[in-house]
Coordinates of C-alpha atoms in Angstrom, one line a residue:
P233 CA -55.7 77.5 -25.4
R234 CA -54.5 79.5 -28.5
E235 CA -55.9 83.0 -29.0
A236 CA -58.6 83.1 -31.7
R237 CA -57.7 85.5 -34.6
A238 CA -59.3 86.3 -37.9
Y239 CA -57.2 85.9 -41.1
I240 CA -57.6 86.6 -44.8
R241 CA -56.1 84.0 -47.1
H242 CA -54.1 85.1 -50.2
T243 CA -53.3 82.7 -53.0
G244 CA -51.2 83.1 -56.1
G245 CA -48.4 81.4 -57.9
G246 CA -49.2 78.2 -56.0
N247 CA -48.4 79.8 -52.7
E248 CA -50.7 80.6 -49.8
S249 CA -50.2 83.1 -47.1
K250 CA -52.2 84.2 -44.1
Q251 CA -52.5 87.8 -42.9
P252 CA -54.6 89.2 -40.1
L253 CA -57.9 90.6 -41.2
G254 CA -58.4 94.4 -40.8
P255 CA -56.2 97.4 -40.3
K256 CA -53.5 97.7 -37.7
P257 CA -55.1 99.8 -35.0
E258 CA -51.9 101.0 -33.3
K259 CA -50.7 103.1 -36.3
H260 CA -54.2 104.7 -36.8
I261 CA -54.5 105.7 -33.1
K262 CA -51.0 107.0 -33.0
A263 CA -51.5 109.4 -36.0
E264 CA -54.9 110.6 -34.6
M265 CA -53.3 111.4 -31.2
S266 CA -50.5 113.2 -32.9
N267 CA -52.9 115.6 -34.7
Q268 CA -54.8 116.1 -31.5
E269 CA -51.7 116.8 -29.5
S270 CA -50.5 119.3 -32.1
L271 CA -53.8 121.2 -31.9
D272 CA -53.9 121.1 -28.1
G273 CA -50.3 122.2 -27.8
M274 CA -50.9 125.2 -30.1
M275 CA -53.9 126.4 -28.1
D276 CA -52.1 125.9 -24.8
E277 CA -49.2 128.0 -26.1
I278 CA -51.4 130.8 -27.3
F279 CA -53.6 131.1 -24.3
R280 CA -50.9 130.6 -21.7
N281 CA -50.1 134.3 -21.3
Y282 CA -53.3 135.7 -22.9
N283 CA -55.2 138.3 -20.9
K284 CA -58.9 138.3 -21.9
N285 CA -59.5 141.4 -19.7
A286 CA -57.2 143.5 -21.8
R287 CA -58.2 144.8 -25.2
P288 CA -55.9 144.2 -28.1
V289 CA -53.6 147.2 -28.8
P290 CA -51.7 146.6 -32.1
D291 CA -48.2 147.9 -32.6
C292 CA -47.5 150.7 -35.0
S293 CA -47.1 149.6 -38.6
A294 CA -46.3 151.2 -41.9
M295 CA -50.1 151.1 -42.8
D296 CA -51.5 152.4 -39.4
C297 CA -49.9 153.9 -36.4
S298 CA -53.1 154.8 -34.5
H299 CA -52.9 151.6 -32.3
R300 CA -56.7 151.2 -32.8
I301 CA -58.5 148.0 -33.9
Q302 CA -61.3 148.0 -36.4
V303 CA -64.6 146.4 -35.2
K304 CA -67.3 145.8 -37.7
M305 CA -70.9 144.8 -37.1
G306 CA -73.7 143.5 -39.2
L307 CA -77.4 142.9 -38.5
N308 CA -79.5 140.4 -40.4
F309 CA -83.2 141.2 -39.6
Q310 CA -85.3 138.1 -39.1
K311 CA -88.6 139.2 -37.7
L312 CA -90.5 142.3 -36.7
V313 CA -92.3 141.1 -33.6
T314 CA -94.2 144.2 -32.7
L315 CA -94.3 148.0 -32.6
D316 CA -96.3 148.9 -29.5
Q317 CA -97.7 152.3 -30.4
T318 CA -98.8 153.1 -26.8
S319 CA -95.4 152.6 -25.2
G320 CA -93.3 153.3 -28.3
F321 CA -91.4 150.0 -28.0
L322 CA -90.1 148.2 -31.1
T323 CA -89.3 144.5 -30.7
M324 CA -87.4 142.5 -33.4
V325 CA -85.4 139.3 -33.9
V326 CA -82.0 139.8 -35.5
W327 CA -78.8 138.0 -36.1
L328 CA -75.9 140.1 -34.7
R329 CA -72.5 139.7 -36.3
L330 CA -69.3 141.2 -34.9
Q331 CA -65.8 140.8 -36.3
W332 CA -62.5 142.2 -35.1
P333 CA -58.7 141.5 -35.1
D334 CA -56.8 140.1 -32.2
F335 CA -53.1 139.8 -33.1
R336 CA -52.4 137.9 -29.9
L337 CA -54.5 135.0 -31.2
A338 CA -52.7 134.7 -34.6
Y339 CA -51.7 131.1 -35.4
D340 CA -50.0 129.3 -38.2
S341 CA -52.3 126.8 -39.9
S342 CA -49.7 125.1 -42.1
N343 CA -49.8 121.9 -40.1
L344 CA -53.6 121.8 -40.2
A345 CA -53.4 122.5 -44.0
S346 CA -51.2 119.5 -44.6
E347 CA -53.3 117.1 -42.5
M348 CA -56.8 118.4 -43.0
G349 CA -56.8 120.4 -46.3
W350 CA -57.2 123.6 -44.4
N351 CA -58.6 126.7 -46.3
S352 CA -57.7 130.0 -44.6
T353 CA -60.6 131.8 -46.3
S354 CA -63.4 129.6 -44.9
D355 CA -62.0 127.3 -42.2
F356 CA -61.8 128.2 -38.5
L357 CA -61.6 126.9 -35.0
A358 CA -64.6 127.3 -32.6
V359 CA -63.7 128.8 -29.2
D360 CA -66.0 129.7 -26.2
T361 CA -66.3 133.5 -25.8
D362 CA -65.4 133.3 -22.1
K363 CA -61.8 132.5 -23.2
L364 CA -61.0 135.7 -25.0
W365 CA -61.6 139.4 -25.2
V366 CA -64.9 140.5 -26.8
P367 CA -65.8 144.1 -27.6
D368 CA -68.6 145.4 -25.3
I369 CA -71.0 146.4 -28.1
Y370 CA -74.5 147.2 -26.8
L371 CA -77.8 148.5 -28.1
L372 CA -77.6 152.0 -26.6
N373 CA -81.2 152.9 -26.8
S374 CA -82.5 149.5 -25.6
V375 CA -85.3 149.5 -23.1
S376 CA -84.5 146.0 -21.8
K377 CA -81.5 143.6 -21.7
I378 CA -80.8 141.9 -25.1
E379 CA -82.2 138.4 -25.0
F380 CA -79.8 136.1 -26.8
L381 CA -81.7 133.1 -28.3
S382 CA -78.8 130.6 -28.0
D383 CA -77.4 129.3 -24.8
E384 CA -73.9 128.6 -26.1
S385 CA -71.7 131.4 -27.3
R386 CA -68.7 130.7 -29.4
V387 CA -66.6 132.6 -31.9
Y388 CA -65.1 131.6 -35.2
W389 CA -61.3 131.8 -34.8
Y390 CA -59.5 132.2 -38.1
D391 CA -55.8 131.8 -38.8
E392 CA -53.1 134.4 -39.3
N393 CA -53.5 134.4 -43.1
K394 CA -57.1 135.6 -42.7
L395 CA -55.9 138.3 -40.3
H396 CA -53.3 139.6 -42.7
Q397 CA -55.4 139.4 -45.8
E398 CA -58.8 140.6 -44.5
G399 CA -58.0 142.5 -41.3
Y400 CA -59.8 140.2 -38.8
N401 CA -59.5 136.8 -37.3
I402 CA -62.4 136.7 -34.8
V403 CA -66.1 136.5 -35.7
L404 CA -69.1 136.3 -33.4
N405 CA -72.6 135.4 -34.6
R406 CA -75.6 135.3 -32.3
P407 CA -79.4 135.4 -32.7
A408 CA -81.1 138.0 -30.4
L409 CA -84.4 139.4 -29.4
I410 CA -84.0 143.2 -29.1
T411 CA -86.4 145.9 -27.8
T412 CA -85.8 149.6 -28.4
R413 CA -87.6 152.8 -28.0
C414 CA -89.2 154.3 -31.2
D415 CA -90.8 157.8 -31.3
V416 CA -94.2 157.0 -32.8
D417 CA -96.0 159.7 -34.8
M418 CA -99.7 158.9 -35.1
T419 CA -100.8 162.2 -36.8
Q420 CA -101.3 160.5 -40.2
Y421 CA -102.9 157.3 -38.8
P422 CA -103.8 154.9 -40.4
F423 CA -101.7 156.1 -43.4
D424 CA -98.7 156.8 -41.3
T425 CA -95.0 155.9 -41.7
Q426 CA -92.8 155.3 -38.6
N427 CA -89.1 155.8 -38.5
C428 CA -87.2 153.8 -35.8
M429 CA -83.5 153.8 -35.0
L430 CA -81.2 151.2 -33.4
R431 CA -78.1 152.8 -31.9
W432 CA -75.2 150.5 -31.3
G433 CA -71.9 151.4 -29.5
A434 CA -69.5 150.6 -26.7
W435 CA -69.7 152.0 -23.2
S436 CA -66.1 151.5 -22.2
A437 CA -64.0 152.3 -25.3
S438 CA -63.7 155.7 -27.0
S439 CA -62.5 156.3 -30.6
I440 CA -58.9 156.3 -29.4
F441 CA -59.1 152.5 -29.0
F442 CA -61.2 151.4 -31.9
T443 CA -63.1 152.3 -35.0
F444 CA -66.6 151.0 -35.5
S445 CA -68.4 150.6 -38.8
T446 CA -70.9 148.4 -40.6
L447 CA -70.3 145.4 -42.9
D448 CA -71.2 145.4 -46.6
H449 CA -74.2 143.1 -45.9
A450 CA -75.3 145.0 -42.8
M451 CA -78.6 146.0 -44.3
S452 CA -79.6 142.4 -45.4
S453 CA -83.0 141.2 -44.2
D454 CA -84.6 137.8 -44.2
M455 CA -87.9 138.8 -42.7
P456 CA -91.0 139.3 -44.7
K457 CA -91.3 142.8 -46.2
T458 CA -95.0 142.8 -45.2
T459 CA -96.1 142.0 -41.7
E460 CA -99.7 141.9 -40.3
E461 CA -99.5 145.7 -39.7
F462 CA -96.5 147.2 -41.3
N463 CA -94.5 147.2 -44.6
V464 CA -90.7 147.4 -44.1
T465 CA -90.0 149.9 -46.8
N466 CA -86.3 150.8 -46.0
I467 CA -83.4 149.8 -43.8
R468 CA -80.1 151.7 -43.9
A469 CA -77.0 151.9 -41.7
L470 CA -74.5 154.7 -41.0
S471 CA -71.5 155.3 -38.8
S472 CA -71.3 158.3 -36.4
S473 CA -70.1 159.2 -32.9
Y474 CA -71.6 160.4 -29.7
R475 CA -70.4 161.9 -26.4
F476 CA -71.1 161.0 -22.8
K477 CA -71.5 163.7 -20.2
V478 CA -69.5 161.6 -17.8
A479 CA -66.6 161.4 -20.2
E480 CA -66.0 165.0 -21.1
G481 CA -64.2 165.5 -24.4
A482 CA -64.2 161.8 -25.4
K483 CA -65.9 160.6 -28.6
F484 CA -67.5 157.2 -28.8
P485 CA -68.1 155.6 -32.2
Q486 CA -71.5 154.2 -32.9
V487 CA -73.5 152.5 -35.7
V488 CA -77.1 153.6 -36.3
Y489 CA -79.7 151.5 -38.2
E490 CA -82.7 153.4 -39.5
I491 CA -85.8 151.3 -40.1
Q492 CA -88.8 152.7 -42.0
L493 CA -92.2 151.1 -41.4
Q494 CA -95.2 152.0 -43.4
R495 CA -98.6 150.9 -42.0
Y496 CA -100.4 148.3 -44.0
C497 CA -103.7 150.2 -44.4
F498 CA -105.6 147.7 -46.6
W499 CA -107.5 146.4 -43.6
Y500 CA -108.6 149.9 -42.5
L501 CA -109.8 150.7 -46.0
V502 CA -111.9 147.5 -46.1
V503 CA -113.5 148.4 -42.8
L504 CA -114.3 152.0 -44.0
I505 CA -115.8 150.8 -47.2

């Protein structure tokens, strides 16, 4: 028996012709595989000799001969969970953002631009964090391990144009629940104002390897300015350094966030009246 096929009939000028209905699948599949093979080949080539256990150490350039990389962080404050005035523990939900350059991961996106309309400013590839080096930035005055609120951890991997124009090509964004110690002063209670600090830094890298600073939007906050107990009256960030006794003479850069909380005393006034 003959194979059944679908046709579309074309007429015009007294002639008729038959053409198979639908696109030719072979050409479409071939083009799609070519794009995939190009991307896979690029990633295989870059990661073939990549050592994720070694920090990036850039070569000396006309602009900088310090061999240091610049790591920047930002915090977007989402929620003030609690300030335990007995233990002095402050718990908050934040979005942590880290960005840094890794010249070993620079790639040319010209092929992607021609096929996909790639924009170096906003487009990126997503890569699992366990495949590359990530700066070991910690909350130094934390009283418990940071609890990340997403199981998957991936970075935004930008192209070499982004690296040359803006100084970074890797971005990590993760939501986290953090708990830190805050020195609570109750002498003016219930009209008190509390000042708490979040100290961020690296344990294993001194200032000889990297600089550490805040982003322009580091003080942004999406949490309500007034909670059940406190008004968030001010948040500011600054860069400084600290020393470890176990690493004599070495300086470690840090970023400190100062959070000012004013007690919402309306409830207390109502009770007193």
